[in-house]
């Protein structure tokens, strides 16, 4: 029995000796910073009383979107905040990247399927009509901040059709985007 144990030990040592040791060296350190806000508000999306809401764009002729870059159907919407835990500060909307955001244009892609319009996306703008680049990094989105006054604020935006890749074709133009509020 002791010969067997010695043979197994010798075999294990021989196998382990044949495996090269891996070298580990650090090349740098990544530091993550952030903060958690105690600020909260009640969200009233476009007068619905809910945080999830729908913006109905008007029907437009495909002829109004005959070339890439043309826009039509500009429709206002807002996110109204009330009962904010802090009476002051500022807030802006971060439009999250996701399956519906086109990171190259910053627009929202139309849901694909039978009967969907082609060569059209939905673009978002601030109240001053400056484009918002949905899905981009927060600092690059151009979503304008508004002041919180008396525990409330109203963030005003527009949605519109944007022709992309040529003339739009007729069909449904539905999309969605998730959003977060960024308090400062």
Coordinates of N, CA and C in Angstrom, one line a residue:
X1 N 0.8 -1.2 0.0 CA 0.0 0.0 0.0 C 0.9 1.3 0.0
X2 N 2.0 1.2 0.7 CA 2.8 2.4 0.7 C 3.5 2.6 -0.6
X3 N 3.7 1.6 -1.4 CA 4.3 1.7 -2.7 C 3.3 2.4 -3.6
X4 N 2.0 2.1 -3.5 CA 0.9 2.7 -4.3 C 0.8 4.2 -4.0
X5 N 0.8 4.5 -2.7 CA 0.7 6.0 -2.3 C 1.9 6.7 -2.8
X6 N 3.1 6.2 -2.8 CA 4.3 6.8 -3.3 C 4.2 7.0 -4.8
X7 N 3.6 6.0 -5.5 CA 3.5 6.1 -6.9 C 2.5 7.3 -7.3
X8 N 1.4 7.3 -6.6 CA 0.4 8.4 -6.9 C 1.0 9.7 -6.6
X9 N 1.7 9.9 -5.5 CA 2.3 11.2 -5.1 C 3.4 11.6 -6.2
X10 N 4.2 10.6 -6.6 CA 5.2 10.9 -7.7 C 4.5 11.3 -9.0
X11 N 3.4 10.6 -9.3 CA 2.7 11.0 -10.6 C 2.1 12.4 -10.5
X12 N 1.6 12.7 -9.3 CA 1.0 14.1 -9.1 C 2.1 15.1 -9.2
X13 N 3.2 14.9 -8.6 CA 4.3 15.9 -8.7 C 4.8 16.0 -10.1
X14 N 4.9 14.9 -10.8 CA 5.3 15.0 -12.2 C 4.3 15.8 -13.1
X15 N 3.0 15.6 -12.9 CA 2.0 16.3 -13.7 C 2.1 17.8 -13.3
X16 N 2.1 18.1 -12.0 CA 2.1 19.5 -11.6 C 3.3 20.2 -12.1
X17 N 4.4 19.5 -12.1 CA 5.7 20.1 -12.6 C 5.6 20.5 -14.1
X18 N 4.8 19.8 -14.8 CA 4.7 20.0 -16.2 C 3.7 21.2 -16.6
X19 N 3.0 21.7 -15.6 CA 2.1 22.8 -15.8 C 2.8 24.1 -15.5
X20 N 2.9 25.0 -16.5 CA 3.7 26.2 -16.2 C 2.8 27.1 -15.3
X21 N 3.5 27.8 -14.5 CA 2.9 28.7 -13.5 C 2.4 30.0 -14.3
X22 N 1.2 30.5 -14.1 CA 0.8 31.7 -14.7 C 1.3 32.9 -14.0
X23 N 1.7 33.9 -14.7 CA 2.2 35.1 -14.1 C 1.1 36.1 -14.1
X24 N 0.9 36.7 -13.0 CA -0.1 37.8 -12.8 C 0.5 39.1 -12.4
X25 N 0.2 40.1 -13.2 CA 0.7 41.4 -12.9 C -0.4 42.4 -13.2
X26 N -0.5 43.4 -12.3 CA -1.5 44.4 -12.6 C -0.9 45.5 -13.5
X27 N -1.8 46.0 -14.4 CA -1.4 47.0 -15.3 C -2.0 48.4 -14.9
X28 N -3.0 48.4 -14.0 CA -3.6 49.6 -13.7 C -4.8 49.4 -12.8
X29 N -5.4 50.5 -12.4 CA -6.5 50.5 -11.5 C -7.7 51.3 -12.1
X30 N -8.9 50.7 -12.1 CA -10.1 51.4 -12.5 C -10.8 51.8 -11.3
X31 N -11.1 53.1 -11.2 CA -11.9 53.6 -10.1 C -13.2 54.1 -10.6
X32 N -14.3 53.7 -9.9 CA -15.6 54.0 -10.2 C -16.1 55.0 -9.2
X33 N -16.7 56.1 -9.7 CA -17.3 57.1 -8.8 C -18.7 57.3 -9.1
X34 N -19.5 57.7 -8.2 CA -20.9 58.0 -8.4 C -21.6 58.6 -7.2
X35 N -22.8 58.8 -7.2 CA -23.5 59.2 -6.1 C -25.0 58.7 -6.1
X36 N -25.6 58.6 -5.0 CA -27.0 58.2 -4.8 C -27.7 59.4 -4.3
X37 N -28.8 59.8 -5.0 CA -29.5 61.0 -4.7 C -30.7 60.6 -3.8
X38 N -30.9 61.5 -2.8 CA -32.1 61.3 -2.0 C -33.3 61.9 -2.6
X39 N -33.1 62.7 -3.7 CA -34.2 63.4 -4.4 C -35.2 62.4 -5.0
X40 N -36.4 62.6 -4.8 CA -37.4 61.9 -5.5 C -38.6 62.8 -5.8
X41 N -39.3 62.5 -6.9 CA -40.5 63.3 -7.2 C -41.6 62.4 -7.7
X42 N -42.8 62.9 -7.7 CA -43.9 62.1 -8.3 C -43.9 62.5 -9.8
X43 N -44.0 61.5 -10.7 CA -43.9 61.7 -12.1 C -45.3 61.7 -12.7
X44 N -45.6 62.7 -13.5 CA -46.9 62.8 -14.2 C -46.5 63.0 -15.7
X45 N -46.6 61.8 -16.5 CA -46.2 61.9 -17.9 C -47.3 62.3 -18.8
X46 N -47.1 63.5 -19.4 CA -48.0 64.1 -20.4 C -49.4 64.2 -19.9
X47 N -49.6 64.5 -18.6 CA -50.9 64.7 -18.0 C -51.7 63.4 -17.7
X48 N -51.0 62.3 -17.8 CA -51.7 61.0 -17.5 C -51.7 60.6 -16.1
X49 N -50.9 61.2 -15.3 CA -50.8 60.9 -13.9 C -49.9 59.6 -13.6
X50 N -49.2 59.2 -14.7 CA -48.4 58.0 -14.6 C -47.0 58.2 -15.1
X51 N -46.1 57.4 -14.7 CA -44.7 57.6 -15.3 C -44.5 57.0 -16.7
X52 N -45.4 56.0 -17.0 CA -45.4 55.4 -18.4 C -46.6 56.1 -19.1
X53 N -46.3 56.6 -20.3 CA -47.3 57.3 -21.1 C -47.1 57.1 -22.6
X54 N -48.0 57.5 -23.4 CA -48.0 57.4 -24.8 C -48.1 58.8 -25.4
X55 N -47.3 59.1 -26.4 CA -47.4 60.4 -27.2 C -47.9 60.0 -28.6
X56 N -49.0 60.5 -29.0 CA -49.6 60.1 -30.3 C -49.2 61.2 -31.3
X57 N -48.3 60.8 -32.2 CA -47.9 61.7 -33.3 C -49.0 61.7 -34.3
X58 N -49.2 62.8 -35.0 CA -50.3 62.9 -36.0 C -49.9 62.1 -37.3
X59 N -50.9 61.7 -38.0 CA -50.6 61.0 -39.3 C -50.1 62.1 -40.3
X60 N -49.0 61.8 -41.0 CA -48.5 62.7 -42.0 C -48.3 61.9 -43.3
X61 N -48.3 62.7 -44.4 CA -48.1 62.1 -45.7 C -46.6 61.6 -45.9
X62 N -46.4 60.5 -46.5 CA -45.0 60.1 -46.8 C -44.3 61.2 -47.6
X63 N -45.0 62.0 -48.4 CA -44.5 63.0 -49.2 C -43.8 64.1 -48.3
X64 N -44.2 64.2 -47.1 CA -43.6 65.2 -46.2 C -42.3 64.8 -45.7
X65 N -42.0 63.5 -45.9 CA -40.7 62.9 -45.5 C -40.0 62.3 -46.7
X66 N -39.9 63.1 -47.8 CA -39.4 62.6 -49.1 C -37.9 62.4 -49.2
X67 N -37.2 63.0 -48.3 CA -35.7 63.0 -48.4 C -35.2 62.8 -47.0
X68 N -34.0 62.2 -46.9 CA -33.4 62.0 -45.6 C -33.2 63.3 -44.9
X69 N -33.5 63.3 -43.6 CA -33.3 64.5 -42.8 C -34.6 65.4 -42.7
X70 N -35.5 65.2 -43.5 CA -36.8 66.0 -43.4 C -37.5 65.5 -42.2
X71 N -38.2 66.4 -41.5 CA -39.0 66.1 -40.3 C -40.5 66.5 -40.5
X72 N -41.3 65.9 -39.8 CA -42.8 66.3 -39.8 C -43.4 65.8 -38.6
X73 N -44.6 66.3 -38.3 CA -45.5 65.8 -37.2 C -45.0 66.2 -35.8
X74 N -44.3 67.3 -35.7 CA -43.8 67.7 -34.4 C -44.9 67.8 -33.3
X75 N -44.7 67.1 -32.2 CA -45.8 66.9 -31.2 C -45.2 67.2 -29.8
X76 N -45.8 68.1 -29.1 CA -45.2 68.4 -27.7 C -45.6 67.3 -26.7
X77 N -44.8 67.1 -25.8 CA -45.1 66.3 -24.6 C -44.3 66.8 -23.4
X78 N -44.7 66.4 -22.2 CA -44.0 66.9 -21.0 C -44.0 65.8 -20.0
X79 N -43.0 66.0 -19.1 CA -42.9 65.2 -17.9 C -43.0 66.2 -16.7
X80 N -44.1 66.1 -16.0 CA -44.3 67.1 -14.9 C -43.9 66.4 -13.6
X81 N -43.2 67.0 -12.8 CA -42.8 66.5 -11.5 C -43.4 67.3 -10.4
X82 N -43.9 66.6 -9.3 CA -44.4 67.3 -8.2 C -44.0 66.5 -6.9
X83 N -44.3 67.1 -5.8 CA -43.9 66.5 -4.5 C -42.5 66.1 -4.4
X84 N -41.6 66.9 -5.0 CA -40.2 66.6 -4.9 C -39.7 66.7 -3.5
X85 N -38.8 65.8 -3.1 CA -38.3 65.7 -1.7 C -37.5 66.9 -1.4
X86 N -36.9 67.6 -2.4 CA -36.2 68.8 -2.2 C -36.9 70.0 -2.9
X87 N -37.0 71.1 -2.3 CA -37.8 72.2 -2.9 C -37.0 72.9 -4.1
X88 N -35.7 72.6 -4.2 CA -34.9 73.3 -5.3 C -33.9 72.3 -5.9
X89 N -33.1 72.8 -6.8 CA -32.1 72.0 -7.5 C -32.5 72.0 -9.0
X90 N -32.0 71.0 -9.7 CA -32.4 70.9 -11.1 C -32.6 69.5 -11.5
X91 N -33.2 69.3 -12.7 CA -33.4 67.9 -13.1 C -33.4 67.9 -14.7
X92 N -33.0 66.8 -15.2 CA -33.1 66.6 -16.7 C -33.4 65.1 -16.9
X93 N -33.8 64.8 -18.1 CA -34.2 63.4 -18.5 C -33.0 62.8 -19.2
X94 N -32.7 61.6 -18.8 CA -31.8 60.7 -19.5 C -32.5 59.7 -20.3
X95 N -32.5 59.7 -21.6 CA -33.2 58.8 -22.5 C -32.2 57.6 -22.7
X96 N -32.6 56.5 -22.1 CA -31.7 55.3 -22.0 C -31.4 54.6 -23.4
X97 N -30.2 54.1 -23.5 CA -29.9 53.3 -24.7 C -30.7 52.0 -24.6
X98 N -31.1 51.4 -25.7 CA -31.8 50.1 -25.7 C -32.1 49.7 -27.1
X99 N -32.9 48.7 -27.2 CA -33.2 48.0 -28.5 C -33.8 49.0 -29.5
X100 N -34.5 50.1 -29.1 CA -35.2 51.0 -30.0 C -34.3 52.2 -30.3
X101 N -33.2 52.4 -29.7 CA -32.4 53.6 -29.9 C -31.4 53.3 -31.0
X102 N -31.3 54.2 -32.0 CA -30.3 54.2 -33.0 C -29.1 55.1 -32.5
X103 N -28.1 54.4 -32.1 CA -27.0 55.2 -31.5 C -26.2 56.1 -32.5
X104 N -26.4 55.8 -33.8 CA -25.7 56.7 -34.7 C -26.5 58.0 -35.0
X105 N -27.8 57.9 -34.9 CA -28.6 59.1 -35.2 C -29.2 59.7 -33.9
X106 N -29.3 59.0 -32.8 CA -29.9 59.5 -31.6 C -31.4 59.5 -31.6
X107 N -31.9 58.9 -32.7 CA -33.4 58.8 -32.8 C -33.9 57.4 -32.4
X108 N -35.2 57.3 -32.4 CA -35.8 56.0 -32.0 C -36.2 55.3 -33.2
X109 N -35.8 54.0 -33.3 CA -36.2 53.2 -34.5 C -37.6 52.8 -34.4
X110 N -38.2 52.7 -35.6 CA -39.6 52.3 -35.7 C -39.7 50.8 -35.5
X111 N -40.7 50.3 -34.7 CA -40.8 48.9 -34.5 C -41.0 48.2 -35.9
X112 N -40.2 47.2 -36.1 CA -40.3 46.5 -37.4 C -41.4 45.5 -37.4
X113 N -41.9 45.2 -38.6 CA -43.0 44.3 -38.8 C -43.8 44.6 -40.0
X114 N -44.7 43.7 -40.3 CA -45.6 43.9 -41.4 C -46.4 45.2 -41.2
X115 N -46.5 46.1 -42.2 CA -47.2 47.3 -42.1 C -46.5 48.5 -41.5
X116 N -45.2 48.3 -41.2 CA -44.4 49.4 -40.6 C -43.9 50.3 -41.7
X117 N -43.8 51.6 -41.4 CA -43.2 52.5 -42.3 C -41.7 52.2 -42.4
X118 N -41.1 52.6 -43.5 CA -39.6 52.4 -43.7 C -39.0 53.7 -43.9
X119 N -37.7 53.8 -43.6 CA -36.9 55.0 -43.8 C -37.4 56.1 -42.9
X120 N -37.9 55.8 -41.7 CA -38.3 56.9 -40.8 C -38.0 56.4 -39.4
X121 N -37.7 57.4 -38.6 CA -37.4 57.2 -37.1 C -38.2 58.3 -36.4
X122 N -38.2 58.2 -35.1 CA -38.8 59.2 -34.3 C -37.7 60.0 -33.5
X123 N -37.6 61.3 -33.7 CA -36.6 62.1 -33.1 C -37.2 62.9 -31.9
X124 N -36.4 63.1 -30.9 CA -36.8 63.9 -29.8 C -36.1 65.2 -29.7
X125 N -36.7 66.3 -29.3 CA -36.1 67.6 -29.1 C -36.5 68.2 -27.8
X126 N -35.7 69.1 -27.4 CA -36.0 69.9 -26.2 C -37.1 70.9 -26.6
X127 N -37.6 71.7 -25.6 CA -38.6 72.7 -25.9 C -38.1 73.8 -26.9
X128 N -36.8 74.0 -26.9 CA -36.2 75.0 -27.9 C -35.9 74.3 -29.2
X129 N -36.4 73.1 -29.5 CA -36.2 72.4 -30.7 C -34.8 71.9 -31.0
X130 N -33.9 72.0 -30.0 CA -32.6 71.4 -30.2 C -32.7 69.9 -30.0
X131 N -32.1 69.1 -30.9 CA -32.2 67.7 -30.9 C -31.6 67.0 -29.7
X132 N -32.2 66.0 -29.3 CA -31.7 65.1 -28.2 C -31.2 63.9 -28.8
X133 N -30.0 63.4 -28.4 CA -29.4 62.2 -28.9 C -29.7 61.0 -28.0
X134 N -30.9 60.4 -28.1 CA -31.3 59.3 -27.2 C -30.3 58.2 -27.3
X135 N -30.0 57.6 -26.1 CA -29.1 56.5 -26.1 C -27.6 56.9 -25.9
X136 N -27.3 58.1 -26.1 CA -25.9 58.6 -26.0 C -25.6 58.7 -24.5
X137 N -24.3 58.9 -24.2 CA -23.9 59.2 -22.8 C -24.6 60.4 -22.3
X138 N -24.9 60.5 -21.0 CA -25.7 61.5 -20.4 C -25.2 62.9 -20.8
X139 N -23.9 63.1 -20.8 CA -23.3 64.5 -21.1 C -23.5 64.8 -22.6
X140 N -23.7 63.8 -23.4 CA -23.8 64.0 -24.9 C -25.2 64.1 -25.4
X141 N -26.2 63.8 -24.6 CA -27.6 63.8 -25.1 C -28.2 65.1 -25.4
X142 N -27.8 66.1 -24.8 CA -28.3 67.5 -25.0 C -29.7 67.6 -24.4
X143 N -30.1 66.8 -23.4 CA -31.3 67.0 -22.7 C -31.2 68.1 -21.7
X144 N -32.0 69.1 -21.9 CA -31.8 70.4 -21.1 C -32.4 70.2 -19.7
X145 N -31.6 70.7 -18.7 CA -32.1 70.7 -17.3 C -33.0 71.8 -17.0
X146 N -34.0 71.6 -16.1 CA -34.9 72.7 -15.7 C -34.8 72.7 -14.1
X147 N -35.1 73.9 -13.6 CA -35.0 74.1 -12.2 C -36.2 73.5 -11.5
X148 N -36.0 73.0 -10.3 CA -37.0 72.5 -9.4 C -37.4 73.7 -8.6
X149 N -38.6 74.1 -8.7 CA -39.1 75.3 -7.9 C -40.4 74.9 -7.1
X150 N -40.4 75.2 -5.8 CA -41.5 74.9 -5.0 C -41.9 73.4 -5.1
X151 N -40.8 72.5 -5.0 CA -41.0 71.1 -5.1 C -41.5 70.5 -6.4
X152 N -41.4 71.2 -7.5 CA -41.9 70.7 -8.7 C -41.1 71.3 -10.0
X153 N -41.4 70.6 -11.1 CA -40.7 71.1 -12.4 C -41.5 70.5 -13.5
X154 N -41.4 71.1 -14.7 CA -42.0 70.5 -15.9 C -40.9 70.5 -17.0
X155 N -40.6 69.3 -17.5 CA -39.7 69.1 -18.6 C -40.5 69.0 -19.9
X156 N -40.2 69.9 -20.8 CA -41.0 70.0 -22.0 C -40.1 69.5 -23.2
X157 N -40.8 68.7 -24.0 CA -40.1 68.1 -25.2 C -41.0 68.0 -26.4
X158 N -40.4 67.7 -27.5 CA -41.2 67.4 -28.7 C -40.7 66.0 -29.3
X159 N -41.6 65.3 -30.0 CA -41.3 64.2 -30.7 C -41.7 64.5 -32.2
X160 N -41.0 63.9 -33.1 CA -41.3 64.2 -34.5 C -40.8 63.0 -35.4
X161 N -41.4 62.9 -36.6 CA -40.9 61.9 -37.5 C -39.6 62.5 -38.2
X162 N -38.6 61.6 -38.5 CA -37.4 62.0 -39.1 C -37.2 61.0 -40.3
X163 N -37.1 61.5 -41.5 CA -36.8 60.6 -42.6 C -35.3 60.2 -42.5
X164 N -35.0 58.9 -42.7 CA -33.6 58.4 -42.7 C -33.4 57.5 -43.9
X165 N -32.3 57.6 -44.5 CA -32.0 56.7 -45.6 C -32.8 56.8 -46.8
X166 N -33.4 58.0 -47.0 CA -34.2 58.2 -48.2 C -35.7 58.5 -47.9
X167 N -36.5 58.4 -48.9 CA -37.9 58.8 -48.7 C -38.6 57.8 -47.8
X168 N -39.4 58.3 -46.9 CA -40.2 57.4 -46.0 C -41.3 56.7 -46.8
X169 N -41.6 55.5 -46.4 CA -42.8 54.8 -47.0 C -43.9 54.7 -46.0
X170 N -45.1 54.6 -46.5 CA -46.3 54.6 -45.6 C -46.3 53.4 -44.7
X171 N -46.9 53.5 -43.5 CA -47.0 52.4 -42.6 C -47.0 53.0 -41.2
X172 N -47.1 52.1 -40.2 CA -47.2 52.5 -38.8 C -45.7 52.9 -38.4
X173 N -45.7 53.9 -37.5 CA -44.4 54.4 -37.0 C -44.4 54.4 -35.5
X174 N -44.3 53.3 -34.9 CA -44.4 53.1 -33.4 C -43.0 52.9 -32.9
X175 N -42.7 53.4 -31.7 CA -41.4 53.1 -31.0 C -41.6 53.4 -29.5
X176 N -40.6 53.3 -28.7 CA -40.6 53.6 -27.3 C -39.2 53.8 -26.8
X177 N -39.1 54.4 -25.7 CA -37.8 54.6 -25.1 C -38.0 54.6 -23.5
X178 N -37.0 54.1 -22.8 CA -37.0 54.1 -21.4 C -36.3 55.4 -21.0
X179 N -36.7 56.0 -19.8 CA -36.0 57.2 -19.4 C -35.8 57.2 -17.9
X180 N -34.8 58.0 -17.5 CA -34.5 58.2 -16.1 C -34.4 59.7 -15.8
X181 N -34.7 60.1 -14.6 CA -34.6 61.5 -14.2 C -33.2 61.6 -13.5
X182 N -32.5 62.7 -13.9 CA -31.2 62.9 -13.3 C -31.3 64.2 -12.5
X183 N -31.2 64.1 -11.2 CA -31.3 65.3 -10.3 C -29.9 65.8 -10.0
X184 N -29.9 67.2 -10.0 CA -28.6 67.8 -9.7 C -28.8 68.8 -8.6

